[in-house]
Amino acid sequence: MFKIFRKNHTTANIELKDNNQLSALKLAAQKAADEFNIDEQSVQSSIFASAAQGNDIIENRAVFMFATSDKKSRAHTMLLTFKTPVAWGNDKVPVDYLIIGLFPDGASQDDVDAMTDKVTTGLHEKADQLDDIKFTDNALNKLNQSFTD
């Protein structure tokens, strides 16, 4: 049997020129646009709208945000890790994992909530391994894939 390989949608050990939340969000939008072949400005607007709704900080080191696109027919995730944690939100939580959920236009809040739960559960189950996974491509890819399996 042949196994169908899918794109991994992960980037590890990113060094931001300006290590702040705005730079991280802009980079996430750029990478999502490249990875999923969608318009960068529209995904950036969608990610910023997600950020304005509040941040889902997971395991005190990861943030989950979402975007929508009319070019997607099913949900995907993209995972980025930062070499130096980014001070996130008003509480300045040091975030070194950024997960973007990309949903089709018209996805319901239930769809977003279900993905948020899956990401939260996955990171919680791997909490003691996140330092090692952060820099290991294969493990990072498996973690990201688990969010949409």
PDB file of C-alpha atoms in Angstrom:
ATOM      1  CA  MET A   1       0.000   0.000   0.000  1.00  0.00           C
ATOM      2  CA  PHE A   2       1.064   3.562  -0.630  1.00  0.00           C
ATOM      3  CA  LYS A   3       0.759   6.146   2.060  1.00  0.00           C
ATOM      4  CA  ILE A   4      -0.432   9.542   0.947  1.00  0.00           C
ATOM      5  CA  PHE A   5       1.782  12.218   2.426  1.00  0.00           C
ATOM      6  CA  ARG A   6       0.278  15.564   3.221  1.00  0.00           C
ATOM      7  CA  LYS A   7       2.024  18.842   3.657  1.00  0.00           C
ATOM      8  CA  ASN A   8       3.140  19.268   7.245  1.00  0.00           C
ATOM      9  CA  HIS A   9       2.451  22.994   7.683  1.00  0.00           C
ATOM     10  CA  THR A  10       5.048  23.448  10.411  1.00  0.00           C
ATOM     11  CA  THR A  11       7.983  25.820  10.847  1.00  0.00           C
ATOM     12  CA  ALA A  12      10.308  25.409  13.812  1.00  0.00           C
ATOM     13  CA  ASN A  13      12.790  27.614  15.622  1.00  0.00           C
ATOM     14  CA  ILE A  14      11.756  30.937  14.086  1.00  0.00           C
ATOM     15  CA  GLU A  15      13.787  34.005  15.001  1.00  0.00           C
ATOM     16  CA  LEU A  16      11.703  37.161  14.708  1.00  0.00           C
ATOM     17  CA  LYS A  17      13.510  40.378  13.782  1.00  0.00           C
ATOM     18  CA  ASP A  18      11.199  42.229  16.167  1.00  0.00           C
ATOM     19  CA  ASN A  19      10.318  39.741  18.884  1.00  0.00           C
ATOM     20  CA  ASN A  20       6.771  40.908  19.600  1.00  0.00           C
ATOM     21  CA  GLN A  21       3.190  39.786  19.153  1.00  0.00           C
ATOM     22  CA  LEU A  22       2.512  41.960  16.092  1.00  0.00           C
ATOM     23  CA  SER A  23       5.541  40.555  14.251  1.00  0.00           C
ATOM     24  CA  ALA A  24       4.497  37.015  15.134  1.00  0.00           C
ATOM     25  CA  LEU A  25       0.955  37.617  13.832  1.00  0.00           C
ATOM     26  CA  LYS A  26       2.203  39.152  10.586  1.00  0.00           C
ATOM     27  CA  LEU A  27       4.603  36.259  10.044  1.00  0.00           C
ATOM     28  CA  ALA A  28       1.831  33.747  10.748  1.00  0.00           C
ATOM     29  CA  ALA A  29      -0.385  35.444   8.151  1.00  0.00           C
ATOM     30  CA  GLN A  30       2.421  35.430   5.595  1.00  0.00           C
ATOM     31  CA  LYS A  31       3.225  31.763   6.203  1.00  0.00           C
ATOM     32  CA  ALA A  32      -0.450  30.759   6.121  1.00  0.00           C
ATOM     33  CA  ALA A  33      -0.895  32.592   2.812  1.00  0.00           C
ATOM     34  CA  ASP A  34       2.142  30.780   1.371  1.00  0.00           C
ATOM     35  CA  GLU A  35       1.303  27.360   2.807  1.00  0.00           C
ATOM     36  CA  PHE A  36      -2.369  27.351   1.850  1.00  0.00           C
ATOM     37  CA  ASN A  37      -2.219  29.471  -1.320  1.00  0.00           C
ATOM     38  CA  ILE A  38      -4.567  32.150   0.000  1.00  0.00           C
ATOM     39  CA  ASP A  39      -4.522  35.951   0.031  1.00  0.00           C
ATOM     40  CA  GLU A  40      -2.158  37.268   2.705  1.00  0.00           C
ATOM     41  CA  GLN A  41      -4.135  40.426   3.479  1.00  0.00           C
ATOM     42  CA  SER A  42      -7.397  38.549   4.014  1.00  0.00           C
ATOM     43  CA  VAL A  43      -5.777  35.925   6.256  1.00  0.00           C
ATOM     44  CA  GLN A  44      -3.976  38.658   8.194  1.00  0.00           C
ATOM     45  CA  SER A  45      -7.276  40.485   8.748  1.00  0.00           C
ATOM     46  CA  SER A  46      -8.888  37.237   9.875  1.00  0.00           C
ATOM     47  CA  ILE A  47      -6.034  36.409  12.281  1.00  0.00           C
ATOM     48  CA  PHE A  48      -6.099  39.934  13.711  1.00  0.00           C
ATOM     49  CA  ALA A  49      -9.878  39.643  14.210  1.00  0.00           C
ATOM     50  CA  SER A  50      -9.259  36.364  16.059  1.00  0.00           C
ATOM     51  CA  ALA A  51      -6.650  38.096  18.246  1.00  0.00           C
ATOM     52  CA  ALA A  52      -9.117  40.880  19.018  1.00  0.00           C
ATOM     53  CA  GLN A  53     -11.592  38.268  20.338  1.00  0.00           C
ATOM     54  CA  GLY A  54      -9.034  37.176  22.911  1.00  0.00           C
ATOM     55  CA  ASN A  55      -6.184  34.726  23.112  1.00  0.00           C
ATOM     56  CA  ASP A  56      -6.419  31.045  23.908  1.00  0.00           C
ATOM     57  CA  ILE A  57      -3.183  30.497  25.844  1.00  0.00           C
ATOM     58  CA  ILE A  58      -2.515  26.779  26.284  1.00  0.00           C
ATOM     59  CA  GLU A  59      -0.067  25.204  28.732  1.00  0.00           C
ATOM     60  CA  ASN A  60       1.235  28.721  29.515  1.00  0.00           C
ATOM     61  CA  ARG A  61       3.323  28.696  26.325  1.00  0.00           C
ATOM     62  CA  ALA A  62       1.126  28.258  23.269  1.00  0.00           C
ATOM     63  CA  VAL A  63      -1.493  30.376  21.571  1.00  0.00           C
ATOM     64  CA  PHE A  64      -4.239  29.182  19.238  1.00  0.00           C
ATOM     65  CA  MET A  65      -5.746  31.582  16.730  1.00  0.00           C
ATOM     66  CA  PHE A  66      -7.944  31.044  13.723  1.00  0.00           C
ATOM     67  CA  ALA A  67      -8.610  32.430  10.279  1.00  0.00           C
ATOM     68  CA  THR A  68     -11.163  31.750   7.577  1.00  0.00           C
ATOM     69  CA  SER A  69     -10.838  31.568   3.814  1.00  0.00           C
ATOM     70  CA  ASP A  70     -13.231  31.047   0.945  1.00  0.00           C
ATOM     71  CA  LYS A  71     -10.495  28.970  -0.719  1.00  0.00           C
ATOM     72  CA  LYS A  72     -10.648  26.208   1.912  1.00  0.00           C
ATOM     73  CA  SER A  73     -13.163  23.385   2.004  1.00  0.00           C
ATOM     74  CA  ARG A  74     -11.960  21.801   5.255  1.00  0.00           C
ATOM     75  CA  ALA A  75     -10.082  22.849   8.380  1.00  0.00           C
ATOM     76  CA  HIS A  76      -6.278  22.802   8.501  1.00  0.00           C
ATOM     77  CA  THR A  77      -3.735  23.794  11.112  1.00  0.00           C
ATOM     78  CA  MET A  78      -0.344  25.412  10.865  1.00  0.00           C
ATOM     79  CA  LEU A  79       2.151  25.305  13.731  1.00  0.00           C
ATOM     80  CA  LEU A  80       5.044  27.694  14.300  1.00  0.00           C
ATOM     81  CA  THR A  81       7.596  27.605  17.095  1.00  0.00           C
ATOM     82  CA  PHE A  82       9.791  30.513  18.134  1.00  0.00           C
ATOM     83  CA  LYS A  83      13.410  30.267  19.224  1.00  0.00           C
ATOM     84  CA  THR A  84      12.839  33.082  21.717  1.00  0.00           C
ATOM     85  CA  PRO A  85       9.380  33.203  23.340  1.00  0.00           C
ATOM     86  CA  VAL A  86       7.149  36.140  22.407  1.00  0.00           C
ATOM     87  CA  ALA A  87       5.496  38.141  25.230  1.00  0.00           C
ATOM     88  CA  TRP A  88       1.802  37.597  24.409  1.00  0.00           C
ATOM     89  CA  GLY A  89      -1.241  39.577  25.432  1.00  0.00           C
ATOM     90  CA  ASN A  90      -1.732  41.914  28.340  1.00  0.00           C
ATOM     91  CA  ASP A  91      -0.249  39.337  30.716  1.00  0.00           C
ATOM     92  CA  LYS A  92       2.902  39.010  28.550  1.00  0.00           C
ATOM     93  CA  VAL A  93       2.779  35.188  28.622  1.00  0.00           C
ATOM     94  CA  PRO A  94       5.989  33.843  27.017  1.00  0.00           C
ATOM     95  CA  VAL A  95       4.638  32.031  23.941  1.00  0.00           C
ATOM     96  CA  ASP A  96       6.898  29.783  21.913  1.00  0.00           C
ATOM     97  CA  TYR A  97       4.151  27.843  20.054  1.00  0.00           C
ATOM     98  CA  LEU A  98       1.672  29.530  17.693  1.00  0.00           C
ATOM     99  CA  ILE A  99      -1.040  27.382  16.138  1.00  0.00           C
ATOM    100  CA  ILE A 100      -3.280  28.775  13.423  1.00  0.00           C
ATOM    101  CA  GLY A 101      -6.511  26.999  12.602  1.00  0.00           C
ATOM    102  CA  LEU A 102      -7.625  27.763   9.054  1.00  0.00           C
ATOM    103  CA  PHE A 103     -11.324  27.186   8.442  1.00  0.00           C
ATOM    104  CA  PRO A 104     -13.555  27.490   5.403  1.00  0.00           C
ATOM    105  CA  ASP A 105     -15.721  30.615   5.261  1.00  0.00           C
ATOM    106  CA  GLY A 106     -18.968  29.889   7.027  1.00  0.00           C
ATOM    107  CA  ALA A 107     -17.402  27.587   9.619  1.00  0.00           C
ATOM    108  CA  SER A 108     -19.400  27.708  12.820  1.00  0.00           C
ATOM    109  CA  GLN A 109     -18.233  28.687  16.270  1.00  0.00           C
ATOM    110  CA  ASP A 110     -18.774  25.012  17.167  1.00  0.00           C
ATOM    111  CA  ASP A 111     -16.176  24.076  14.520  1.00  0.00           C
ATOM    112  CA  VAL A 112     -13.685  26.548  15.993  1.00  0.00           C
ATOM    113  CA  ASP A 113     -14.448  25.371  19.542  1.00  0.00           C
ATOM    114  CA  ALA A 114     -13.951  21.718  18.534  1.00  0.00           C
ATOM    115  CA  MET A 115     -10.562  22.521  16.995  1.00  0.00           C
ATOM    116  CA  THR A 116      -9.601  24.601  20.038  1.00  0.00           C
ATOM    117  CA  ASP A 117     -10.442  21.625  22.262  1.00  0.00           C
ATOM    118  CA  LYS A 118      -8.416  19.262  20.076  1.00  0.00           C
ATOM    119  CA  VAL A 119      -5.388  21.580  20.113  1.00  0.00           C
ATOM    120  CA  THR A 120      -5.697  22.114  23.880  1.00  0.00           C
ATOM    121  CA  THR A 121      -5.966  18.372  24.539  1.00  0.00           C
ATOM    122  CA  GLY A 122      -3.040  17.582  22.227  1.00  0.00           C
ATOM    123  CA  LEU A 123      -0.769  20.144  23.857  1.00  0.00           C
ATOM    124  CA  HIS A 124      -1.836  19.090  27.333  1.00  0.00           C
ATOM    125  CA  GLU A 125      -1.048  15.444  26.568  1.00  0.00           C
ATOM    126  CA  LYS A 126       2.408  16.433  25.272  1.00  0.00           C
ATOM    127  CA  ALA A 127       3.082  19.144  27.886  1.00  0.00           C
ATOM    128  CA  ASP A 128       6.151  17.417  29.324  1.00  0.00           C
ATOM    129  CA  GLN A 129       7.590  16.913  25.810  1.00  0.00           C
ATOM    130  CA  LEU A 130       6.990  20.369  24.319  1.00  0.00           C
ATOM    131  CA  ASP A 131      10.573  21.533  24.934  1.00  0.00           C
ATOM    132  CA  ASP A 132      11.893  18.603  22.881  1.00  0.00           C
ATOM    133  CA  ILE A 133       9.153  18.638  20.232  1.00  0.00           C
ATOM    134  CA  LYS A 134       9.715  22.352  19.597  1.00  0.00           C
ATOM    135  CA  PHE A 135      12.887  21.741  17.571  1.00  0.00           C
ATOM    136  CA  THR A 136      12.244  18.238  16.194  1.00  0.00           C
ATOM    137  CA  ASP A 137      10.648  18.366  12.738  1.00  0.00           C
ATOM    138  CA  ASN A 138       9.177  14.862  12.773  1.00  0.00           C
ATOM    139  CA  ALA A 139       7.642  15.218  16.240  1.00  0.00           C
ATOM    140  CA  LEU A 140       6.384  18.725  15.458  1.00  0.00           C
ATOM    141  CA  ASN A 141       4.767  17.475  12.240  1.00  0.00           C
ATOM    142  CA  LYS A 142       3.065  14.618  14.092  1.00  0.00           C
ATOM    143  CA  LEU A 143       1.763  17.013  16.742  1.00  0.00           C
ATOM    144  CA  ASN A 144       0.355  19.353  14.105  1.00  0.00           C
ATOM    145  CA  GLN A 145      -1.239  16.489  12.177  1.00  0.00           C
ATOM    146  CA  SER A 146      -2.931  15.243  15.342  1.00  0.00           C
ATOM    147  CA  PHE A 147      -5.001  18.439  15.465  1.00  0.00           C
ATOM    148  CA  THR A 148      -6.848  17.570  12.249  1.00  0.00           C
ATOM    149  CA  ASP A 149      -6.805  13.740  12.283  1.00  0.00           C
TER     150      ASP A 149
END
